[in-house]
mmCIF file of N, CA and C in Angstrom:
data_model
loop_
_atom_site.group_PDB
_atom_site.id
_atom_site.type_symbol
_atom_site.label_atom_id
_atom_site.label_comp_id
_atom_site.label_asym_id
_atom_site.label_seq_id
_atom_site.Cartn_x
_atom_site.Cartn_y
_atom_site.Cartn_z
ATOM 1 N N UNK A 1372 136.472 117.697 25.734
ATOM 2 C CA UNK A 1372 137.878 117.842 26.051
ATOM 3 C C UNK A 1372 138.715 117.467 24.824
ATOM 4 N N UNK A 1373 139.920 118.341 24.854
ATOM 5 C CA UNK A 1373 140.415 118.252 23.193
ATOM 6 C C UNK A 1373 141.460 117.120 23.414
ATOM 7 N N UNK A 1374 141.720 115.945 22.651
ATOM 8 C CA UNK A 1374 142.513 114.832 22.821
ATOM 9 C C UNK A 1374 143.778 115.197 21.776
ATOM 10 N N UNK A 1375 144.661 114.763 22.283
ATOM 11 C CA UNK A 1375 146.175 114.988 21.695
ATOM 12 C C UNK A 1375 146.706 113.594 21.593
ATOM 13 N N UNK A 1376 147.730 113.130 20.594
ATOM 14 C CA UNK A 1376 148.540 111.987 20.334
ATOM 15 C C UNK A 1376 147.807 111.167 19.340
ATOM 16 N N UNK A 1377 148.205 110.159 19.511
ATOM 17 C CA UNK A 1377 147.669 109.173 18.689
ATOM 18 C C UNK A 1377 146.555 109.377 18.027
ATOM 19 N N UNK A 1378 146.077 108.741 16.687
ATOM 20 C CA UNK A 1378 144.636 108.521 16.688
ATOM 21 C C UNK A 1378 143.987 106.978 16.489
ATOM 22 N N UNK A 1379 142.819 107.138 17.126
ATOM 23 C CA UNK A 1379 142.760 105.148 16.792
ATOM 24 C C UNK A 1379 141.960 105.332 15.981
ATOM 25 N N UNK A 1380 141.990 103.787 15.250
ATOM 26 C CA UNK A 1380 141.206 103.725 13.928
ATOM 27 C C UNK A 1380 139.862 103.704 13.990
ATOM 28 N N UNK A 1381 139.428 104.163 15.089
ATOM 29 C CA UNK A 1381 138.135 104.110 15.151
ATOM 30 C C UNK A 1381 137.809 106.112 14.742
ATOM 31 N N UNK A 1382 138.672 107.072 15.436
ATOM 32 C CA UNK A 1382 138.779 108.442 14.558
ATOM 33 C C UNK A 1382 139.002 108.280 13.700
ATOM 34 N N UNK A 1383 140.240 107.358 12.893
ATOM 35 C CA UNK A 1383 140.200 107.807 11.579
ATOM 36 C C UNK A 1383 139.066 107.378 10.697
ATOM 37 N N UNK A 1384 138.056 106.094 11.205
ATOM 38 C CA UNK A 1384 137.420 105.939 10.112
ATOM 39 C C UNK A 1384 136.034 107.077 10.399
ATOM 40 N N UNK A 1385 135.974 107.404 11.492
ATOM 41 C CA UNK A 1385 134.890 108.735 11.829
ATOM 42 C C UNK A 1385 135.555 110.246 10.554
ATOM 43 N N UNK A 1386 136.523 110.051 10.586
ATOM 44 C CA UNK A 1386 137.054 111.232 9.993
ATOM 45 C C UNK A 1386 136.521 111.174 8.490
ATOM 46 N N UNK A 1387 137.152 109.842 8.269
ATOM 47 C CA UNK A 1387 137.374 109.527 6.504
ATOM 48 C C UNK A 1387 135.651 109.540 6.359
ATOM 49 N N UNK A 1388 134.743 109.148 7.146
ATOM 50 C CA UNK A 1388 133.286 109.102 6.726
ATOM 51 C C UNK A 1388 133.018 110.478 6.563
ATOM 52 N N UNK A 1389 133.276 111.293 7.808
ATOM 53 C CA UNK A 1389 132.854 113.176 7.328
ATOM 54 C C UNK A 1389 133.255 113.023 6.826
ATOM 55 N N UNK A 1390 135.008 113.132 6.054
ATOM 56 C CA UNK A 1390 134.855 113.872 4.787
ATOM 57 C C UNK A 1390 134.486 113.517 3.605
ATOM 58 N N UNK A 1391 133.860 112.121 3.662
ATOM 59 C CA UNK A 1391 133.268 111.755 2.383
ATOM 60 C C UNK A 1391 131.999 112.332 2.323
ATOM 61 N N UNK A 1392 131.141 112.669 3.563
ATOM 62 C CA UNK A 1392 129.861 113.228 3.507
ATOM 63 C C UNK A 1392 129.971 114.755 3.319
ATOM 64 N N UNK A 1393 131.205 115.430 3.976
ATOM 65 C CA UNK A 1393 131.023 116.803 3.959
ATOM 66 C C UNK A 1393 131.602 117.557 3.078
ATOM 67 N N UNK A 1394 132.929 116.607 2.664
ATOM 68 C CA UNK A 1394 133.969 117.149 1.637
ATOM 69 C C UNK A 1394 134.845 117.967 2.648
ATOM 70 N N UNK A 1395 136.316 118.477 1.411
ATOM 71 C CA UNK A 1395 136.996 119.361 2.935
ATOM 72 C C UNK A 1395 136.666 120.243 2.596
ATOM 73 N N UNK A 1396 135.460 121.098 2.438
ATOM 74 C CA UNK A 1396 135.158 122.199 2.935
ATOM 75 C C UNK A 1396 134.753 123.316 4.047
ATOM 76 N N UNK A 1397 134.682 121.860 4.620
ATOM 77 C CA UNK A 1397 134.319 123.011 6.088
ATOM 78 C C UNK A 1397 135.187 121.745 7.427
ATOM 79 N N UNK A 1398 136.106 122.244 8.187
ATOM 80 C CA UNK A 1398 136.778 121.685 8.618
ATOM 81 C C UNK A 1398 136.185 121.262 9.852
ATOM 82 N N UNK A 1399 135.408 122.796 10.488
ATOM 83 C CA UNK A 1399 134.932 122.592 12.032
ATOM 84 C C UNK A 1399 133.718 121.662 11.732
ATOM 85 N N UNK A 1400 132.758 121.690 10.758
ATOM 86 C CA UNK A 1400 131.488 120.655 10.366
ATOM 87 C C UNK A 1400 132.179 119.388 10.751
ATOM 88 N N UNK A 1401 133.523 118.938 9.904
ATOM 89 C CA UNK A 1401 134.170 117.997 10.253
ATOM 90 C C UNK A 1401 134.341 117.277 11.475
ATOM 91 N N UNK A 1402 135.044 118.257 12.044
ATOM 92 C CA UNK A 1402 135.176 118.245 13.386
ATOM 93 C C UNK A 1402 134.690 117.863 14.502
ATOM 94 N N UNK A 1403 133.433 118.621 14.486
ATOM 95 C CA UNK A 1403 132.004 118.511 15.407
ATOM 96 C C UNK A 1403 131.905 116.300 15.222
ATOM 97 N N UNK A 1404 132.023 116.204 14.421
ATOM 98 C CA UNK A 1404 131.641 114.545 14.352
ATOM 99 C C UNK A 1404 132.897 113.781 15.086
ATOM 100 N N UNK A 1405 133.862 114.125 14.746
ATOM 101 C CA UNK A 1405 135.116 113.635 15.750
ATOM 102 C C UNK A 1405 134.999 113.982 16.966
ATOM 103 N N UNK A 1406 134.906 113.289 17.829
ATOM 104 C CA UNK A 1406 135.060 113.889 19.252
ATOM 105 C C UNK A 1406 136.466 113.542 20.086
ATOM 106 N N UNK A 1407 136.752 114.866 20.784
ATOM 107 C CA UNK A 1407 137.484 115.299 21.311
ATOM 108 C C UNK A 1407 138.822 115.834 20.051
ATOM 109 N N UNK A 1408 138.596 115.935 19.279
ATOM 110 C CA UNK A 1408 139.466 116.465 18.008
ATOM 111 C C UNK A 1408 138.691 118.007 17.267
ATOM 112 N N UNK A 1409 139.913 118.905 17.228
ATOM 113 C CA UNK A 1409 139.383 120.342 16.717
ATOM 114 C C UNK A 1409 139.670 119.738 14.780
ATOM 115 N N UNK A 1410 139.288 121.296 14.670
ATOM 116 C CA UNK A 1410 139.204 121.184 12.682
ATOM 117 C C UNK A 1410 140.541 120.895 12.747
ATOM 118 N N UNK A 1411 141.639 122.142 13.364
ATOM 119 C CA UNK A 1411 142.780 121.919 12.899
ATOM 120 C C UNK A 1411 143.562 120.620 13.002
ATOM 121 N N UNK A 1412 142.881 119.650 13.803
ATOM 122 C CA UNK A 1412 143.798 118.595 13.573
ATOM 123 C C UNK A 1412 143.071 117.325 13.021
ATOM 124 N N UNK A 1413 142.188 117.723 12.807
ATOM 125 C CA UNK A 1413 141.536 116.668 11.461
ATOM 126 C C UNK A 1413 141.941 116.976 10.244
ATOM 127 N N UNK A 1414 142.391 118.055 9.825
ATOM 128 C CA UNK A 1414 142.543 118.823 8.426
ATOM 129 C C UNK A 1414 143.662 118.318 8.030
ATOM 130 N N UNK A 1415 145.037 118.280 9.593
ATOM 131 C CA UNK A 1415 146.177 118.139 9.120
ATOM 132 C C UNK A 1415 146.466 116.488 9.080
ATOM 133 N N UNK A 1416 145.188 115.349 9.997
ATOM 134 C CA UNK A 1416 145.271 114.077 10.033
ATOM 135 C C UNK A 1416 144.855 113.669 8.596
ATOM 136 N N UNK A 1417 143.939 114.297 7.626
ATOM 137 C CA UNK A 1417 143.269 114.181 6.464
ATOM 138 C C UNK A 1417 144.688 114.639 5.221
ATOM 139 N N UNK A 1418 145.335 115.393 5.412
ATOM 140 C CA UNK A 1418 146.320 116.024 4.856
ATOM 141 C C UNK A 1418 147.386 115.098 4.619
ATOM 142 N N UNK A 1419 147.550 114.650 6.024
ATOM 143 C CA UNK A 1419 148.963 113.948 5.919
ATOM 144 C C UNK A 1419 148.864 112.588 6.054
ATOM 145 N N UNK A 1420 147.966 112.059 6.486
ATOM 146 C CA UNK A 1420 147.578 110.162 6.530
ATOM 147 C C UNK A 1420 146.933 110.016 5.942
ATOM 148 N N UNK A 1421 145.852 110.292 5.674
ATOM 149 C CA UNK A 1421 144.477 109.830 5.394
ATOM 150 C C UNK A 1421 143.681 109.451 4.015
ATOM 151 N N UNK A 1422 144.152 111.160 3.933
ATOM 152 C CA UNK A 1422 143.931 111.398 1.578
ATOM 153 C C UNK A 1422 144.010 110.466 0.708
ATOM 154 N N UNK A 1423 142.976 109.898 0.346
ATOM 155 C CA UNK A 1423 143.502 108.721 -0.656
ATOM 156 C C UNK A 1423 144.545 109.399 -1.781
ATOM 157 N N UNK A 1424 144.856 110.424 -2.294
ATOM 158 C CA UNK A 1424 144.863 111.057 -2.813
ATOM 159 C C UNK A 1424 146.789 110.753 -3.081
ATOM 160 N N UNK A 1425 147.173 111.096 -1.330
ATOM 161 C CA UNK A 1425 148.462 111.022 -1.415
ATOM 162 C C UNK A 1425 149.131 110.503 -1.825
ATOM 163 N N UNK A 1426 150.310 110.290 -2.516
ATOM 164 C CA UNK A 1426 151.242 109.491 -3.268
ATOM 165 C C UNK A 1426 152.132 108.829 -2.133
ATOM 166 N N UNK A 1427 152.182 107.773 -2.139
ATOM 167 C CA UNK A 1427 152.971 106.897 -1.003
ATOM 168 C C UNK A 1427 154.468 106.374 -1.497
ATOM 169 N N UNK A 1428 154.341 106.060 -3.241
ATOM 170 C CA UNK A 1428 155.259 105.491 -3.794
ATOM 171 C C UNK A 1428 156.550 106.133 -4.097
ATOM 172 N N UNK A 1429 157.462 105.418 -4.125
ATOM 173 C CA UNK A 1429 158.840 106.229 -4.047
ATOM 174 C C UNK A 1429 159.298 107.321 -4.968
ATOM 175 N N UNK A 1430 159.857 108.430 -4.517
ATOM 176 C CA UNK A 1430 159.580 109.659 -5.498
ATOM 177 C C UNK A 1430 160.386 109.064 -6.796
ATOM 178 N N UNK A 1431 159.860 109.986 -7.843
ATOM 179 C CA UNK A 1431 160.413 109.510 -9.033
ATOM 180 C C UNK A 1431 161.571 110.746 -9.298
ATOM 181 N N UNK A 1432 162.343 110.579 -10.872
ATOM 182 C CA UNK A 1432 163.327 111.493 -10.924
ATOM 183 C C UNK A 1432 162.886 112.479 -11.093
ATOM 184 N N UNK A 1433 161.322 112.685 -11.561
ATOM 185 C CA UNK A 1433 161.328 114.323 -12.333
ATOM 186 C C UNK A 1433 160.254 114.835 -10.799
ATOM 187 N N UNK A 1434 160.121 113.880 -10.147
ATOM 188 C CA UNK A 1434 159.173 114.999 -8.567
ATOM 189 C C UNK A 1434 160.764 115.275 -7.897
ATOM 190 N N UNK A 1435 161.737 114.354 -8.385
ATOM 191 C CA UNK A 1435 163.066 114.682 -7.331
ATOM 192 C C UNK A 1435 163.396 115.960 -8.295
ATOM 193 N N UNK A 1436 163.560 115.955 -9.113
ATOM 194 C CA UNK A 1436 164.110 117.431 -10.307
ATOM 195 C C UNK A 1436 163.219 118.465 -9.202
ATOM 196 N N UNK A 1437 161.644 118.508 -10.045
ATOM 197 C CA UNK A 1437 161.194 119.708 -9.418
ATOM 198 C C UNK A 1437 160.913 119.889 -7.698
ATOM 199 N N UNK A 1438 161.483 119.400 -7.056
ATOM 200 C CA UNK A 1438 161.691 119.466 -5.674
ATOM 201 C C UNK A 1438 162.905 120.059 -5.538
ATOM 202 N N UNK A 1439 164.099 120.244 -6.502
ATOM 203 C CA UNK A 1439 165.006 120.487 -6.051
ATOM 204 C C UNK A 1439 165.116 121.732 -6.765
ATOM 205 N N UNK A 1440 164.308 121.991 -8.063
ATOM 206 C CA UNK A 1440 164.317 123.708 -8.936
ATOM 207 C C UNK A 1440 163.171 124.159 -7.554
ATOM 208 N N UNK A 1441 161.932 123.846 -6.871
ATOM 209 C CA UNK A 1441 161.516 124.490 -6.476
ATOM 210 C C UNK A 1441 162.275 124.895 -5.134
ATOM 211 N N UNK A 1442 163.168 123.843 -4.297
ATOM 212 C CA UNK A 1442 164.067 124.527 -2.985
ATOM 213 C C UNK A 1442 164.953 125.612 -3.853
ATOM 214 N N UNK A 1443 165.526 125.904 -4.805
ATOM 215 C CA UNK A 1443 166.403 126.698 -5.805
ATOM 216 C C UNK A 1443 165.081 128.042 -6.239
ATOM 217 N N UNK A 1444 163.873 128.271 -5.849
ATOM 218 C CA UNK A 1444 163.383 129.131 -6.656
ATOM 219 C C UNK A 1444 163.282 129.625 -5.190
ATOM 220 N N UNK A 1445 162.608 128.658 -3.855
ATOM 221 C CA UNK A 1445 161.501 129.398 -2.690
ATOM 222 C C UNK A 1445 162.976 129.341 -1.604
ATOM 223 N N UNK A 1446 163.684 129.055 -1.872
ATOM 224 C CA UNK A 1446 164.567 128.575 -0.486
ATOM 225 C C UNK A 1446 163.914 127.563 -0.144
ATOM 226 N N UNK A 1447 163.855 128.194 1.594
ATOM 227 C CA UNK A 1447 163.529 126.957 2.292
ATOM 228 C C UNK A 1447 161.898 127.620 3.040
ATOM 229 N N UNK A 1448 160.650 128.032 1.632
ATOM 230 C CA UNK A 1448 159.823 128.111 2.406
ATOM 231 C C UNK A 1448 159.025 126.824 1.505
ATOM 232 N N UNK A 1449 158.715 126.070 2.844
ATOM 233 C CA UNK A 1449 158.474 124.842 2.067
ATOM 234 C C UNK A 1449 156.708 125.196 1.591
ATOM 235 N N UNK A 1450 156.103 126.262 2.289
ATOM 236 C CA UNK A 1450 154.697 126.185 1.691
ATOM 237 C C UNK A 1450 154.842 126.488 0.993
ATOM 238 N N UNK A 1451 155.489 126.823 -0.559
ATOM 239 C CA UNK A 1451 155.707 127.353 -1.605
ATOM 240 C C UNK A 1451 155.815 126.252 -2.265
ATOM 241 N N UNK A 1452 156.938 125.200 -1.865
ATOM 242 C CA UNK A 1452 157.493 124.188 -2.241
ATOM 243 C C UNK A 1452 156.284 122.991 -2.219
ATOM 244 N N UNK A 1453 155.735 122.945 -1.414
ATOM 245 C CA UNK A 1453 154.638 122.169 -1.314
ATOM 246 C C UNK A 1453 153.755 122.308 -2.780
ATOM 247 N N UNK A 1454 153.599 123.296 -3.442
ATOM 248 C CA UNK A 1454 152.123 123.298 -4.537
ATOM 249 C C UNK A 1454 152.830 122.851 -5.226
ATOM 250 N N UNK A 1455 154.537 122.323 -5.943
ATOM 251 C CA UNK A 1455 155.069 122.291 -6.387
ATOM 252 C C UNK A 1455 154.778 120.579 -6.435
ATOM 253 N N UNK A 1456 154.641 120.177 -5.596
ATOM 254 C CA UNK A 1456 154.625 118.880 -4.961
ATOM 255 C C UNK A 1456 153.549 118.187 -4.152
ATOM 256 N N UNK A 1457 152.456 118.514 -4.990
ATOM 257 C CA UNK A 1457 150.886 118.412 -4.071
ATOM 258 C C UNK A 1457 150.651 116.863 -3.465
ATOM 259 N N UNK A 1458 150.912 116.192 -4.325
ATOM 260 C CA UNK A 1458 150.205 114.966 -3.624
ATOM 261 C C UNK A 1458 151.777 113.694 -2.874
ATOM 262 N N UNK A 1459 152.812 114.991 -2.029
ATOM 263 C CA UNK A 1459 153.313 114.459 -1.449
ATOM 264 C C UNK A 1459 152.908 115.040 -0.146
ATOM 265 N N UNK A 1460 153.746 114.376 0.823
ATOM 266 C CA UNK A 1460 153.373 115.125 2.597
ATOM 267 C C UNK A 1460 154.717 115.368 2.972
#
């Protein structure tokens, strides 16, 4: 049964172990080890919490510059804007 809301830290550390074993390459592999959680929402829990990767610290002037030439190049499609700005969420 697919679980919605919260996650407890007992998924996230199931999560963070696949993807250290599986890498994010395969989302549903992922998945299958989380229970009651699909790929798509491990991908986007790994994406947006999880990533050691992510930058947490307060934006600086030149990610605020190119955040604001890239809303000035894409509008407002932020998946554009996003590669612009990878290791924010």
């Amino acid at each position: 049964m697919l679980k919605k809301g919260t996650w407890t830290a007992s998924e996230e550390a199931i999560l963070t172990q696949a993807v250290r074993e599986l890498s994010v390459e395969n989302w549903h592999a992922i998945a299958m080890r989380v229970p009651g959680r699909n790929a798509k929402q491990c991908m986007q829990k790994w994406q947006t919490d999880l990533d050691p990767q992510i930058n947490r610290l307060p934006w600086s002037v030149d990610e605020d510059e190119r955040l604001v030439e890239a809303y000035h190049t894409f509008g407002n499609s932020w998946q554009q804007i996003a590669k612009m700005v990878e290791t924010r969420t």
